[in-house]
Coordinates of C-alpha atoms in Angstrom, one line a residue:
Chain Z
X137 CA 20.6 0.3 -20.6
X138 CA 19.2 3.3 -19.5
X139 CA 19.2 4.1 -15.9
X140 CA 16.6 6.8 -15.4
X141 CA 13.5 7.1 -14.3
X142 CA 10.5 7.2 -16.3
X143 CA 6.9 8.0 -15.9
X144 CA 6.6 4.0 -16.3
X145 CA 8.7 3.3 -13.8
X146 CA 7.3 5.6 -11.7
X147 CA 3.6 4.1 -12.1
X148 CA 5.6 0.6 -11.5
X149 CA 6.5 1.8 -8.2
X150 CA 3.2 3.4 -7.5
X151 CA 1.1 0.5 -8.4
X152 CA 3.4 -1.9 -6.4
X153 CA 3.9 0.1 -3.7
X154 CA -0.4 0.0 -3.5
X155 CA -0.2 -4.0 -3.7
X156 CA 2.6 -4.5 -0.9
X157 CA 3.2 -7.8 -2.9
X158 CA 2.7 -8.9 -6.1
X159 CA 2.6 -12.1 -8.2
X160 CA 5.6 -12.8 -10.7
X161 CA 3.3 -12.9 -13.8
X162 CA 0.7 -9.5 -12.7
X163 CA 4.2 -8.1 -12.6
X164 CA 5.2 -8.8 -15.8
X165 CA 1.6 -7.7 -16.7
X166 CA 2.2 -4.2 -15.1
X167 CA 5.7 -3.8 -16.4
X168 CA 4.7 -4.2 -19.5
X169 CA 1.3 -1.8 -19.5
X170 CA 3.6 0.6 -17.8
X171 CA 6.3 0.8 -20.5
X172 CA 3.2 0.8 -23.7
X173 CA 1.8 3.9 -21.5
X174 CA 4.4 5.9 -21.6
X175 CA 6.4 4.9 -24.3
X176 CA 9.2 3.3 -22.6
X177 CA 11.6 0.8 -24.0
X178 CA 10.3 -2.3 -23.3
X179 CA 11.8 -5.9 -23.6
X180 CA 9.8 -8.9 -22.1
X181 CA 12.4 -10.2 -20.5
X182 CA 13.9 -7.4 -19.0
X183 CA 11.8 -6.7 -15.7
X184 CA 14.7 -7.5 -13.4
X185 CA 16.7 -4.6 -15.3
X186 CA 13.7 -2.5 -14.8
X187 CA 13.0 -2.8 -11.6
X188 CA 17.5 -2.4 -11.2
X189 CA 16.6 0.6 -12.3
X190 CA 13.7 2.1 -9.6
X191 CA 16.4 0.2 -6.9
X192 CA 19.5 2.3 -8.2
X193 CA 17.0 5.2 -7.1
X194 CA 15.4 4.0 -4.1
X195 CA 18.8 3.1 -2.8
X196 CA 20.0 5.9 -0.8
X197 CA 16.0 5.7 1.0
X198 CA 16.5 2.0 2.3
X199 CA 14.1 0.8 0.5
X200 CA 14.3 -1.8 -2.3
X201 CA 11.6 -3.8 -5.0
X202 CA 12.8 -6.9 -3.7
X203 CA 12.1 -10.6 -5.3
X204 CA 11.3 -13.8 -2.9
X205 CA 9.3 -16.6 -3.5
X206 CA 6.6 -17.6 -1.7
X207 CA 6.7 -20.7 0.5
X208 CA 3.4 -21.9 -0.2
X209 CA 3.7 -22.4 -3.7
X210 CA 7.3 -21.4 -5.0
X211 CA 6.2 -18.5 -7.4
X212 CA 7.6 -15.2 -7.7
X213 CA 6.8 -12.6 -5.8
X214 CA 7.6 -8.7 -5.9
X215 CA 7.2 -6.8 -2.9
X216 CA 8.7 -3.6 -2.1
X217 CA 10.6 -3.8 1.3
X218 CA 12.4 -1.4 3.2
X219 CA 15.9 -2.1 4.2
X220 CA 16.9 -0.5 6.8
X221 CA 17.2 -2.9 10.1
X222 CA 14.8 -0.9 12.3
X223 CA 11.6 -1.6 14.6
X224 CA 8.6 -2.6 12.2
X225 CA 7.7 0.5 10.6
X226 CA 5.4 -0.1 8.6
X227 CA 3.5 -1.8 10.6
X228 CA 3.8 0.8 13.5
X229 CA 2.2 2.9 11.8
X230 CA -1.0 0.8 11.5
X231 CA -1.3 -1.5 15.1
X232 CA -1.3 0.1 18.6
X233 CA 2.0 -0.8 20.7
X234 CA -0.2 -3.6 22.0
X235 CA -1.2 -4.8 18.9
X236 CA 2.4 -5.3 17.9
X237 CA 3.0 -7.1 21.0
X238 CA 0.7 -9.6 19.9
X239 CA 2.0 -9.8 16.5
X240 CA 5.6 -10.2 18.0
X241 CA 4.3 -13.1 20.5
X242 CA 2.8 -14.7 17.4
X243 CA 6.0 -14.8 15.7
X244 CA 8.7 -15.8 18.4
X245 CA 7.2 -17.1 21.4
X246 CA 7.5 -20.6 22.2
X247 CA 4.9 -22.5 20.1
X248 CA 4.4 -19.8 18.0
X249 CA 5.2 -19.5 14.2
X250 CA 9.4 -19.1 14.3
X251 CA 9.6 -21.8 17.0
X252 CA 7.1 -24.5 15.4
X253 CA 8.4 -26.7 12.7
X254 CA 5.7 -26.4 10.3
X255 CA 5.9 -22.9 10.3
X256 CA 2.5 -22.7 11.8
X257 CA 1.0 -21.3 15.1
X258 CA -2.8 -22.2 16.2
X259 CA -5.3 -19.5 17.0
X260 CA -5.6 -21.4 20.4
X261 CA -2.2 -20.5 21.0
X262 CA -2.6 -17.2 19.8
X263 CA -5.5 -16.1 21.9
X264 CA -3.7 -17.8 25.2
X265 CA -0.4 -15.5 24.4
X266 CA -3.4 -12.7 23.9
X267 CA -4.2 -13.0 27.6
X268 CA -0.6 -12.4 28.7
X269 CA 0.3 -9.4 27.1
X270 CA 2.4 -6.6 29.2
X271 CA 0.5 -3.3 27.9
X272 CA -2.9 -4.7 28.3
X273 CA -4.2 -8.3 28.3
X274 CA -6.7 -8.3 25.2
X275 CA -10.0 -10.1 24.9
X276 CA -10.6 -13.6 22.4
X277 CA -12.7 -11.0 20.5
X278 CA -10.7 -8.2 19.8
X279 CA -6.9 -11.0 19.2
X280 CA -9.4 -12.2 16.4
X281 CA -9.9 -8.6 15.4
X282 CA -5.8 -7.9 15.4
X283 CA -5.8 -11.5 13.5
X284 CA -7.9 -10.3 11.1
X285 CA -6.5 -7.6 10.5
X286 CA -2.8 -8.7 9.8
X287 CA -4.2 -11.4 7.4
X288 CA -6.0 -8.4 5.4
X289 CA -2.7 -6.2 5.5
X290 CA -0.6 -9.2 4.8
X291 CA 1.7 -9.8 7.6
X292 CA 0.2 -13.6 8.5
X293 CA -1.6 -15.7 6.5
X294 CA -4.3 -18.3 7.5
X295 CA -5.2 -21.5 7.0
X296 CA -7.7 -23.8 9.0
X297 CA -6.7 -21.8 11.8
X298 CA -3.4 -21.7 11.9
X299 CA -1.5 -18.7 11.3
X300 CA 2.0 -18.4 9.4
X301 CA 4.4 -15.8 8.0
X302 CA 2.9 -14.2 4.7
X303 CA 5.1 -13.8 2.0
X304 CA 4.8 -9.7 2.1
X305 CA 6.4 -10.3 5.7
X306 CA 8.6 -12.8 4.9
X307 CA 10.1 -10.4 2.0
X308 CA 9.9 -6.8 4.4
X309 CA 11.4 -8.7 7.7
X310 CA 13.4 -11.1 6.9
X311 CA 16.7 -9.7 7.8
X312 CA 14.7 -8.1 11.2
X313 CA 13.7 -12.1 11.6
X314 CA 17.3 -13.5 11.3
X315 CA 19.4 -10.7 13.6
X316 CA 16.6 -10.4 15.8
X317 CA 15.7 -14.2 16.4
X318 CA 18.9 -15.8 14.9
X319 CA 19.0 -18.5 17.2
X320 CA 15.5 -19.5 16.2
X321 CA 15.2 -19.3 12.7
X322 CA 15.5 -21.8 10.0
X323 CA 17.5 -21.3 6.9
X324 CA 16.8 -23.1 4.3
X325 CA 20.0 -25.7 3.3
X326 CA 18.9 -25.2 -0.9
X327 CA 18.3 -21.6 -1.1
X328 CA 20.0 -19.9 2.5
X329 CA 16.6 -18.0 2.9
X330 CA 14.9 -17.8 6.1
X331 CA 12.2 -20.3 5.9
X332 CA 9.3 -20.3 8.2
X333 CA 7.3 -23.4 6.7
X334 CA 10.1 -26.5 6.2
X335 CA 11.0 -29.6 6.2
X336 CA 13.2 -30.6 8.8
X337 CA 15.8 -33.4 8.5
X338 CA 15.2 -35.5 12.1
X339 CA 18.7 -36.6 11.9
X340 CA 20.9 -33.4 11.4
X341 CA 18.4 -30.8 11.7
X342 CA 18.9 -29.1 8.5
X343 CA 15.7 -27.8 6.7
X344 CA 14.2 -26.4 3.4
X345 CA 11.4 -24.8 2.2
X346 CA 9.1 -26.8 0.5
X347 CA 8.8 -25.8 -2.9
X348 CA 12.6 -25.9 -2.7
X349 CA 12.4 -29.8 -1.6
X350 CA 9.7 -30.4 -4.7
X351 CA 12.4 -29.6 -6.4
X352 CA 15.8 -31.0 -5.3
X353 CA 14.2 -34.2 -4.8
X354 CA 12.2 -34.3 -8.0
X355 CA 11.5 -37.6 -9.5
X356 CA 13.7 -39.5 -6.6
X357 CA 12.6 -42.6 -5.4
X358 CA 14.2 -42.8 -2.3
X359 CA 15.4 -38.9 -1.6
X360 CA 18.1 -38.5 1.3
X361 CA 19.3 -35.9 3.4
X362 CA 21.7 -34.0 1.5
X363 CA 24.0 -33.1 4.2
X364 CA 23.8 -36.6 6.7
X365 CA 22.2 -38.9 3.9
X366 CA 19.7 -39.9 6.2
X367 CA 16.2 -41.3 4.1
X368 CA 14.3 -38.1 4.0
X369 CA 11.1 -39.1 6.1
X370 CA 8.5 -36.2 4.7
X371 CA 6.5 -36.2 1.3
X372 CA 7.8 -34.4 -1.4
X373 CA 5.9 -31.4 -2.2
X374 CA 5.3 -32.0 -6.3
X375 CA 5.8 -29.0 -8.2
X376 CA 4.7 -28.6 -12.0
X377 CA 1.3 -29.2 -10.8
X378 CA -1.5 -26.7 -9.7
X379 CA -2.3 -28.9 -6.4
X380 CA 1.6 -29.1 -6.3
X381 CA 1.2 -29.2 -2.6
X382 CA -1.1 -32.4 -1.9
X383 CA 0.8 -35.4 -1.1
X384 CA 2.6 -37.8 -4.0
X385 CA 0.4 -40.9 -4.8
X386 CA 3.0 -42.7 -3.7
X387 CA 2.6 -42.8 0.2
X388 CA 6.2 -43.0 1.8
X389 CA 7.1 -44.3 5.5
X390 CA 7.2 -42.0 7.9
X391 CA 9.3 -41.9 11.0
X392 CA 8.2 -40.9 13.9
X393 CA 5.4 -37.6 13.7
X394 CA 6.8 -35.4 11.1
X395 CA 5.5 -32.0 10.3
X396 CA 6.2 -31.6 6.9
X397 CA 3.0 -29.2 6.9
X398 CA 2.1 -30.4 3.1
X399 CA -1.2 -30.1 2.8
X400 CA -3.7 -32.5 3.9
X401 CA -7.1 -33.0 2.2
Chain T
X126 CA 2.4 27.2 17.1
X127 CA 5.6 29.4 18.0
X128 CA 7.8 26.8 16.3
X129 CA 6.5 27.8 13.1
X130 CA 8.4 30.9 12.9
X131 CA 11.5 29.0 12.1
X132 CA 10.2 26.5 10.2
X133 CA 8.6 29.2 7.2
X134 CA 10.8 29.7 4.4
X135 CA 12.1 33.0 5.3
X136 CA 15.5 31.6 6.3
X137 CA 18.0 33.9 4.2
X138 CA 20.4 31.7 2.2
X139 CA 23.3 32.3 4.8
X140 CA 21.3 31.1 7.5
X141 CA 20.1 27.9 5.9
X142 CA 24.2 27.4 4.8
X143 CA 25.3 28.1 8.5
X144 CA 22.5 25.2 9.4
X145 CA 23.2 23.2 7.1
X146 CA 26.8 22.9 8.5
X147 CA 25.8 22.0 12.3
X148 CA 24.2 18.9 10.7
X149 CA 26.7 16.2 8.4
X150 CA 25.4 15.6 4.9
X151 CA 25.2 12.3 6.1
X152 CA 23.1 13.1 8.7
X153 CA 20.4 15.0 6.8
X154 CA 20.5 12.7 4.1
X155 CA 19.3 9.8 6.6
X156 CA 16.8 12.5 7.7
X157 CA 15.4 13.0 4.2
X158 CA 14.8 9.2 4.2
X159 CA 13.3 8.8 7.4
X160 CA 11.2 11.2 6.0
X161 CA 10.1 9.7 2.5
X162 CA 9.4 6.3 4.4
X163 CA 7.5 8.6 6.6
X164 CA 5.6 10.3 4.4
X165 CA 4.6 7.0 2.1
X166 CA 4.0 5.3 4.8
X167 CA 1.3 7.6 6.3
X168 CA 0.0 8.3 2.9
X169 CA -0.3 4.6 1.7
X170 CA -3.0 4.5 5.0
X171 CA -4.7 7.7 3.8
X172 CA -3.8 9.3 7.1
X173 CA -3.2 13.3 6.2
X174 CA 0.3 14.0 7.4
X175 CA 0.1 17.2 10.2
X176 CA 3.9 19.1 9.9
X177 CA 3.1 18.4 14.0
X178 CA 3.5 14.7 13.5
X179 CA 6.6 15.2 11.1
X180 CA 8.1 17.4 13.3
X181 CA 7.4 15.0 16.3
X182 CA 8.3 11.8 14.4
X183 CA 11.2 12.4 11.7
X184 CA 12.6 16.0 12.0
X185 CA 13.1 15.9 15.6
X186 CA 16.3 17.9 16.3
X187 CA 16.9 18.9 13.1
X188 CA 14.2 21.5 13.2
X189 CA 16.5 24.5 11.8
X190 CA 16.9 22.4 8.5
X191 CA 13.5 21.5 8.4
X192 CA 12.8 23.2 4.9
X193 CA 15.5 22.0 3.5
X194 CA 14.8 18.0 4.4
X195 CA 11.0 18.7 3.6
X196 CA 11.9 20.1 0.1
X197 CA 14.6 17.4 -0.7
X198 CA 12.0 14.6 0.3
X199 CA 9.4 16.1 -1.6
X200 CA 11.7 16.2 -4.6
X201 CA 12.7 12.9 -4.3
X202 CA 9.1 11.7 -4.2
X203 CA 8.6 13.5 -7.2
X204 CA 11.6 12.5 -9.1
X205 CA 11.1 8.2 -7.9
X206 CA 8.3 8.1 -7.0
X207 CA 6.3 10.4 -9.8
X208 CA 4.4 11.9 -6.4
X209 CA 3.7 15.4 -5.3
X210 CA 3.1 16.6 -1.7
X211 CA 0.8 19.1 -1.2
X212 CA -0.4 20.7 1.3
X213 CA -4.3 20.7 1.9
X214 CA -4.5 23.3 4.6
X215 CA -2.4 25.7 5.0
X216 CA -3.4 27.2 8.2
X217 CA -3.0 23.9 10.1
X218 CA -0.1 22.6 7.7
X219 CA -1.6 18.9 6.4
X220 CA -0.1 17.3 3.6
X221 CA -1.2 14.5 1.6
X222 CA 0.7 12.9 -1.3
X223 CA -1.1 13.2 -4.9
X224 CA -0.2 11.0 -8.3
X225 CA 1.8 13.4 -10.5
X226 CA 1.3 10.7 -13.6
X227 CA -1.6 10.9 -16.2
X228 CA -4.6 9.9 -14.4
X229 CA -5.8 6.7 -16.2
X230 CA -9.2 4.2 -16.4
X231 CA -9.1 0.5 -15.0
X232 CA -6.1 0.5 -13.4
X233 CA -4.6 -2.5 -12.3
X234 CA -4.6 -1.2 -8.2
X235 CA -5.2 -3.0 -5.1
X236 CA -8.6 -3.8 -4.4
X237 CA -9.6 -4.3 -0.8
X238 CA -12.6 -3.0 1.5
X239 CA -11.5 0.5 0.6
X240 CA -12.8 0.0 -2.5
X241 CA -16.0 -0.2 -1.6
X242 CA -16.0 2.6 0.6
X243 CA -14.6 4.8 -2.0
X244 CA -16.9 3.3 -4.6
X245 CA -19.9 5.0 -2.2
X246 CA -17.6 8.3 -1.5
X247 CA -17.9 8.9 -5.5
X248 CA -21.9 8.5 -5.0
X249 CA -21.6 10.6 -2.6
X250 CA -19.5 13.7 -4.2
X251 CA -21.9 13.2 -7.4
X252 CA -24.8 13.3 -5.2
X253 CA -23.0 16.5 -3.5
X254 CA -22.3 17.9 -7.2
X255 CA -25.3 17.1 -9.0
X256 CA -27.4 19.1 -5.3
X257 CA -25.7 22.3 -6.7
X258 CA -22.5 21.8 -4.2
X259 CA -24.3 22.0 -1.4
X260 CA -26.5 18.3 0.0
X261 CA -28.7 18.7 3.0
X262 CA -27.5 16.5 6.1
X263 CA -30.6 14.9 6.1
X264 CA -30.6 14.1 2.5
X265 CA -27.0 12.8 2.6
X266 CA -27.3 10.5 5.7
X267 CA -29.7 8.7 3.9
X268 CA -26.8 7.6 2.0
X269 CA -24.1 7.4 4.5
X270 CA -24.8 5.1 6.8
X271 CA -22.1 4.5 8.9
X272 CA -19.6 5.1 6.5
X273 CA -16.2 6.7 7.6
X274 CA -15.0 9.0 6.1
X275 CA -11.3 10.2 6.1
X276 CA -10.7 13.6 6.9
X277 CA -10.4 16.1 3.7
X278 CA -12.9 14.3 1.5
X279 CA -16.4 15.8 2.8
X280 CA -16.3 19.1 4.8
X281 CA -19.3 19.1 6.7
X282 CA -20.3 22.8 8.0
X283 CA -23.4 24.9 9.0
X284 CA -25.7 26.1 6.9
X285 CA -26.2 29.4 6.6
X286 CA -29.1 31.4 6.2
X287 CA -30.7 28.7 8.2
X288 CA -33.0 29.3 11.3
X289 CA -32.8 25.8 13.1
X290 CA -29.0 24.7 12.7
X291 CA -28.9 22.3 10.2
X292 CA -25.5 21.1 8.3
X293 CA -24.7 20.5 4.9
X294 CA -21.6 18.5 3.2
X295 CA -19.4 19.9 0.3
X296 CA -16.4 18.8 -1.4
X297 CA -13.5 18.7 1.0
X298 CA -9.8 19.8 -0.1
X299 CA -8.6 16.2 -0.3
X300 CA -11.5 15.2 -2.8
X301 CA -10.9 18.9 -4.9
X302 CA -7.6 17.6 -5.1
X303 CA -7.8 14.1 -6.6
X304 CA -11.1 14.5 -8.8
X305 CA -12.6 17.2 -10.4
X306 CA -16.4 18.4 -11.5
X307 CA -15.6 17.0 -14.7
X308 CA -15.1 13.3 -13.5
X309 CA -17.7 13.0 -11.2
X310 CA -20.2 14.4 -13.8
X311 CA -19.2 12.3 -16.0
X312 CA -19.4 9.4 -14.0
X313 CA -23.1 10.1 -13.1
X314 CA -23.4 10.7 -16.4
X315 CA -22.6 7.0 -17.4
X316 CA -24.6 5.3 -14.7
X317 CA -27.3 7.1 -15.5
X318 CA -26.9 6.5 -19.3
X319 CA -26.8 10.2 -20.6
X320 CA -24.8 12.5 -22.2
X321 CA -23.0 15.0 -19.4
X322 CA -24.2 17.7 -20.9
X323 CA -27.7 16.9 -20.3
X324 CA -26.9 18.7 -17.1
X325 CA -26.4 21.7 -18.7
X326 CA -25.3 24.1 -15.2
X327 CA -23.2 21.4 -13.7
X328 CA -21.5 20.8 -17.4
X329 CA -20.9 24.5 -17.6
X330 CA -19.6 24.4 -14.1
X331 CA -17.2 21.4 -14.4
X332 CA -15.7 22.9 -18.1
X333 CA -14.7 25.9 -16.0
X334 CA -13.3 24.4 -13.7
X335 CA -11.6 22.1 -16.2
X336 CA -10.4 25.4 -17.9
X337 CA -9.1 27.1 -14.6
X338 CA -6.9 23.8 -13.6
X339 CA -5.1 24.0 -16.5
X340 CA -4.3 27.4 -16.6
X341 CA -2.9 26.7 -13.1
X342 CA -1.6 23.8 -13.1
X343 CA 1.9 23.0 -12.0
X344 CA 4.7 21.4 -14.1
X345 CA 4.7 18.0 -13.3
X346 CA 0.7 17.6 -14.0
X347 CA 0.5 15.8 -16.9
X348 CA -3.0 16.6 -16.9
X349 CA -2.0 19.9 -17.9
X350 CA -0.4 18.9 -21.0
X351 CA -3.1 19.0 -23.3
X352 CA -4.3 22.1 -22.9
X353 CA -6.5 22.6 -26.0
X354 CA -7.7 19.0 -26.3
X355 CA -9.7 18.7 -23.6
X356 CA -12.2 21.6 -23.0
X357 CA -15.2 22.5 -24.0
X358 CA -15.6 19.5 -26.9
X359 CA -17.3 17.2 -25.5
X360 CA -16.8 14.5 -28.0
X361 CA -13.1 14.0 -26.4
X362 CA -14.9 13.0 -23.5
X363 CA -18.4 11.3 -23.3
X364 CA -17.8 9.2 -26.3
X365 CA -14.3 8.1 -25.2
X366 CA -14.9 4.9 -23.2
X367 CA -11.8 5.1 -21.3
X368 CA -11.6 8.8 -20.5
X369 CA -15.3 8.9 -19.8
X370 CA -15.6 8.3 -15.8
X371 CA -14.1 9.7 -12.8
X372 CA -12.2 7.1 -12.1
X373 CA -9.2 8.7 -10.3
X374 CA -10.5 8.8 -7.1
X375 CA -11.2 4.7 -7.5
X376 CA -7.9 4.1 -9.2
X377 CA -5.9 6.3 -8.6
X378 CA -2.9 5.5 -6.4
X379 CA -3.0 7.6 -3.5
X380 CA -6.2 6.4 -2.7
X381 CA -5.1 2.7 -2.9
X382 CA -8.6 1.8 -4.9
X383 CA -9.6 -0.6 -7.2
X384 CA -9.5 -1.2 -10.5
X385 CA -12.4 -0.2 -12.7
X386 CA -14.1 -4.1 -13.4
X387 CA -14.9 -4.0 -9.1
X388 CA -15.8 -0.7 -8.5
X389 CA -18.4 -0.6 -10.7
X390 CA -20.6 -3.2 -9.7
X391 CA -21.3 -2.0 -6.2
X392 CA -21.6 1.9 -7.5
X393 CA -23.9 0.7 -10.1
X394 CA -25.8 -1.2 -7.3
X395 CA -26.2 1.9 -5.3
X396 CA -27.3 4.2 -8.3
X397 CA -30.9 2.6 -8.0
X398 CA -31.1 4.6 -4.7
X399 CA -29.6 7.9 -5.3
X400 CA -32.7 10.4 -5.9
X401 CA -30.1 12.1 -8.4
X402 CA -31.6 15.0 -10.4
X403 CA -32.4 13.7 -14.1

């Protein structure tokens, strides 16, 4: 296998690097128009060599094509991140120290998206920590502004109001998240990957993302904790299905109030 | 500046060894990084990168290896990353980063708001172009709006030979650098449903151009390589549907623009407006 770079790897790079993130199969898609362009060996299964590749190179930069999967609907995702364990950068670049502030609040205050269980924080809750900032407190019209603006440059993602980790953010901070806010954080007990949105075991505590539950319990009856064997209380996320996050037809019990954060409709 | 004077590439080869030593190799590699991240970073937001900021932000106190981190990061960006940097103006030292790769049509690039913007900025330059170079302010603002602009796109100067001071807008070194005459004409020319060189002057003009950039152009532009192809013929052009519009400045990646299917729409939308020449 060849290891240097080519024009189409090159473009690769350049096209992702536009995106931030990218979806498994539009990756595919682009690896492929990349190698017909300019002629480069191409195999269809062979992306993960290709992109080994551009990482041999971007290596000694901290920076890496990295693959994840997204917690809202367990695809692929291809995201170039940058390695090296220091403040935000790529975000400093773009949001005022104030802004950041916010964005940090959001992340790891109490109530806010680490700390919750469904991965979620409120806007409510987003716009009080707005007023309490150190640098400079900042009105309900410019937070939403801030808001807005992360969604679009996706570092959070919304949903009826909520905010959460996006996948881009997930992917580029993750091992910032889990030094910074170790004592915080979730990992998830399938896949050891920091998991923002889980389900949460009320026995033992242990959690997992939710596409990974859709699949360790698929097709169980009666799924149990697999480290205290405790009746798992949440719905299981189906998978295999474009809605795969509405709730079985089969309603379960519940115990207690459980934030499983599947999808309501 | 005064700091300048160290920082231009007269250092004799001894001196840049005897600098290089003060510093590990470790330690000047992690500066060349810093400085890639830097650089993509700034240029992924369109932001022009001033050597101030560089200097401020990366270099530091490295400063007496300055050249040789800047030219190893601009290697590297050329040799990964298949970009160039170059430096738009030379008095005040800005750099921006440009495509080295083929420029291509309906590329599959991020689309966001930018798009939009950028869709209008190639109205705008045609509209600039098709003027003769030079579009009064009045005639222009029609078009602008509130439109923002990033610096190096538009220049925007004083007329001269004018009694009352009035301004006009021309081609900034940004957009001379990521489009050419030939593009934008033919862009107009497709929105407008004509053959390019139904405009004879601004044909003549942009085939010059054409003609000039690749005499000069540097090694890595592959827009270079076919020299003889793509001059004066216009068949290689206007009847080619992919070559045919200016699309580099919508797709191309330093500009972070859209692919071809959503840029169109809103430029075509626009077009009813634009009092272009016919």
């Amino acid at each position: 296998m060849a290891t240097q770079m080519t024009d189409g790897h090159r473009r690769f790079l350049q096209v992702l690097m536009s995106h931030g993130i990218m979806e498994g199969s539009v990756a595919r898609t682009l690896h492929r128009d990349c190698c017909e362009i300019h002629k480069v060996y191409y195999a269809h299964d062979k992306l993960d060599d290709f992109i080994n590749v551009v990482n041999i190179h971007l290596q000694p930069f901290f920076m890496q094509i990295r693959k994840g999967m997204s917690e809202d609907d367990g695809k692929t995702y291809y995201a170039l991140v940058n390695l090296a364990e220091t403040e935000i950068t790529k975000m400093a670049s773009d949001y005022t120290e104030n802004e950041l502030e916010l964005f940090r609040k959001t992340v790891s205050t109490m109530d806010a998206i680490i700390v919750s269980e469904n991965g979620f924080a409120s806007s409510t809750n987003i716009l009080n920590l707005a007023d309490q900032l150190k640098i400079k407190k900042m009105k309900k019209k410019e937070a939403e502004q801030v808001l807005q603006n992360l969604v679009q440059d996706k570092w959070l993602s919304e949903r009826d109001g909520e905010y959460t980790l996006h996948t881009r953010c997930i992917m580029e901070m993750e091992q910032y998240i889990l030094s910074n806010y170790q004592d915080l954080v979730r990992k998830c007990n399938i896949c050891h990957s920091l998991a923002i949105q889980s389900q949460v075991c009320e026995t033992c505590g242990i959690g997992m993302h939710l596409p990974c539950a859709g699949k360790y319990f698929k097709a169980q009856m009666e799924p149990h904790c697999p480290h205290c064997n405790e009746f798992w209380p949440h719905e299981i996320p189906e998978i295999n299905r474009p809605d795969s996050q509405l709730p079985s037809s089969a309603p379960r019990e519940r115990r207690g109030t459980s934030s499983s954060g599947t999808r309501r409709r | 500046m005064e700091e300048d004077y160290a920082l231009t590439q007269t250092q004799t080869a001894s001196q840049v060894q005897r600098n290089l030593e003060r510093f590990s190799g470790a330690q000047v590699d992690q500066k060349v990084s810093e400085l890639v991240q830097f650089l993509l970073i700034k240029d992924q937001k369109k932001i022009p990168i001033r050597r101030a900021d560089i200097l401020k932000n990366v270099i530091k106190d490295y400063k007496e290896v300055y050249c040789e981190i800047i030219n190893r990061a601009s290697r590297t960006l050329q040799q990964v990353f298949g970009l160039q940097l170059v430096e738009i103006d030379t008095k005040h030292h800005i750099y921006i980063l440009v495509s080295n790769l083929p420029r291509l049509d309906g590329e599959n690039l991020k689309q966001d708001d930018r798009t939009a913007k950028l869709g209008l900025l190639t109205v705008i330059l045609s509209f600039i172009y098709m003027k003769g170079n030079a579009a009064k302010e009045s005639d222009v603002w029609e078009m602008l709006k509130k439109l923002q602009v990033e610096p190096g796109y538009l220049e925007y100067s004083r007329m001269p030979n004018t009694d009352l001071a009035e301004f006009q807008f021309q081609w900034g070194l940004r957009a001379t650098k990521e489009t050419s005459k030939m593009q934008i004409l033919h862009f107009v020319a497709k929105i407008q449903s004509k053959d390019p060189t139904a405009w004879t002057s601004q044909y003549n003009e942009a085939a010059a151009a054409e003609a000039l950039s690749h005499h000069t152009s540097a090694p890595g532009d592959a827009g270079g390589a076919s020299r003889g192809a793509r001059r004066r013929k216009q068949s290689a052009w206007s009847t080619s549907p992919t070559g045919a519009t200016p699309r580099r400045l919508v797709n191309q990646q330093p500009l972070g623009a859209g692919a071809s299917a959503h840029a169109e729409p809103s430029i075509q939308g626009s077009s009813g407006t634009l009092p272009l020449p016919s």
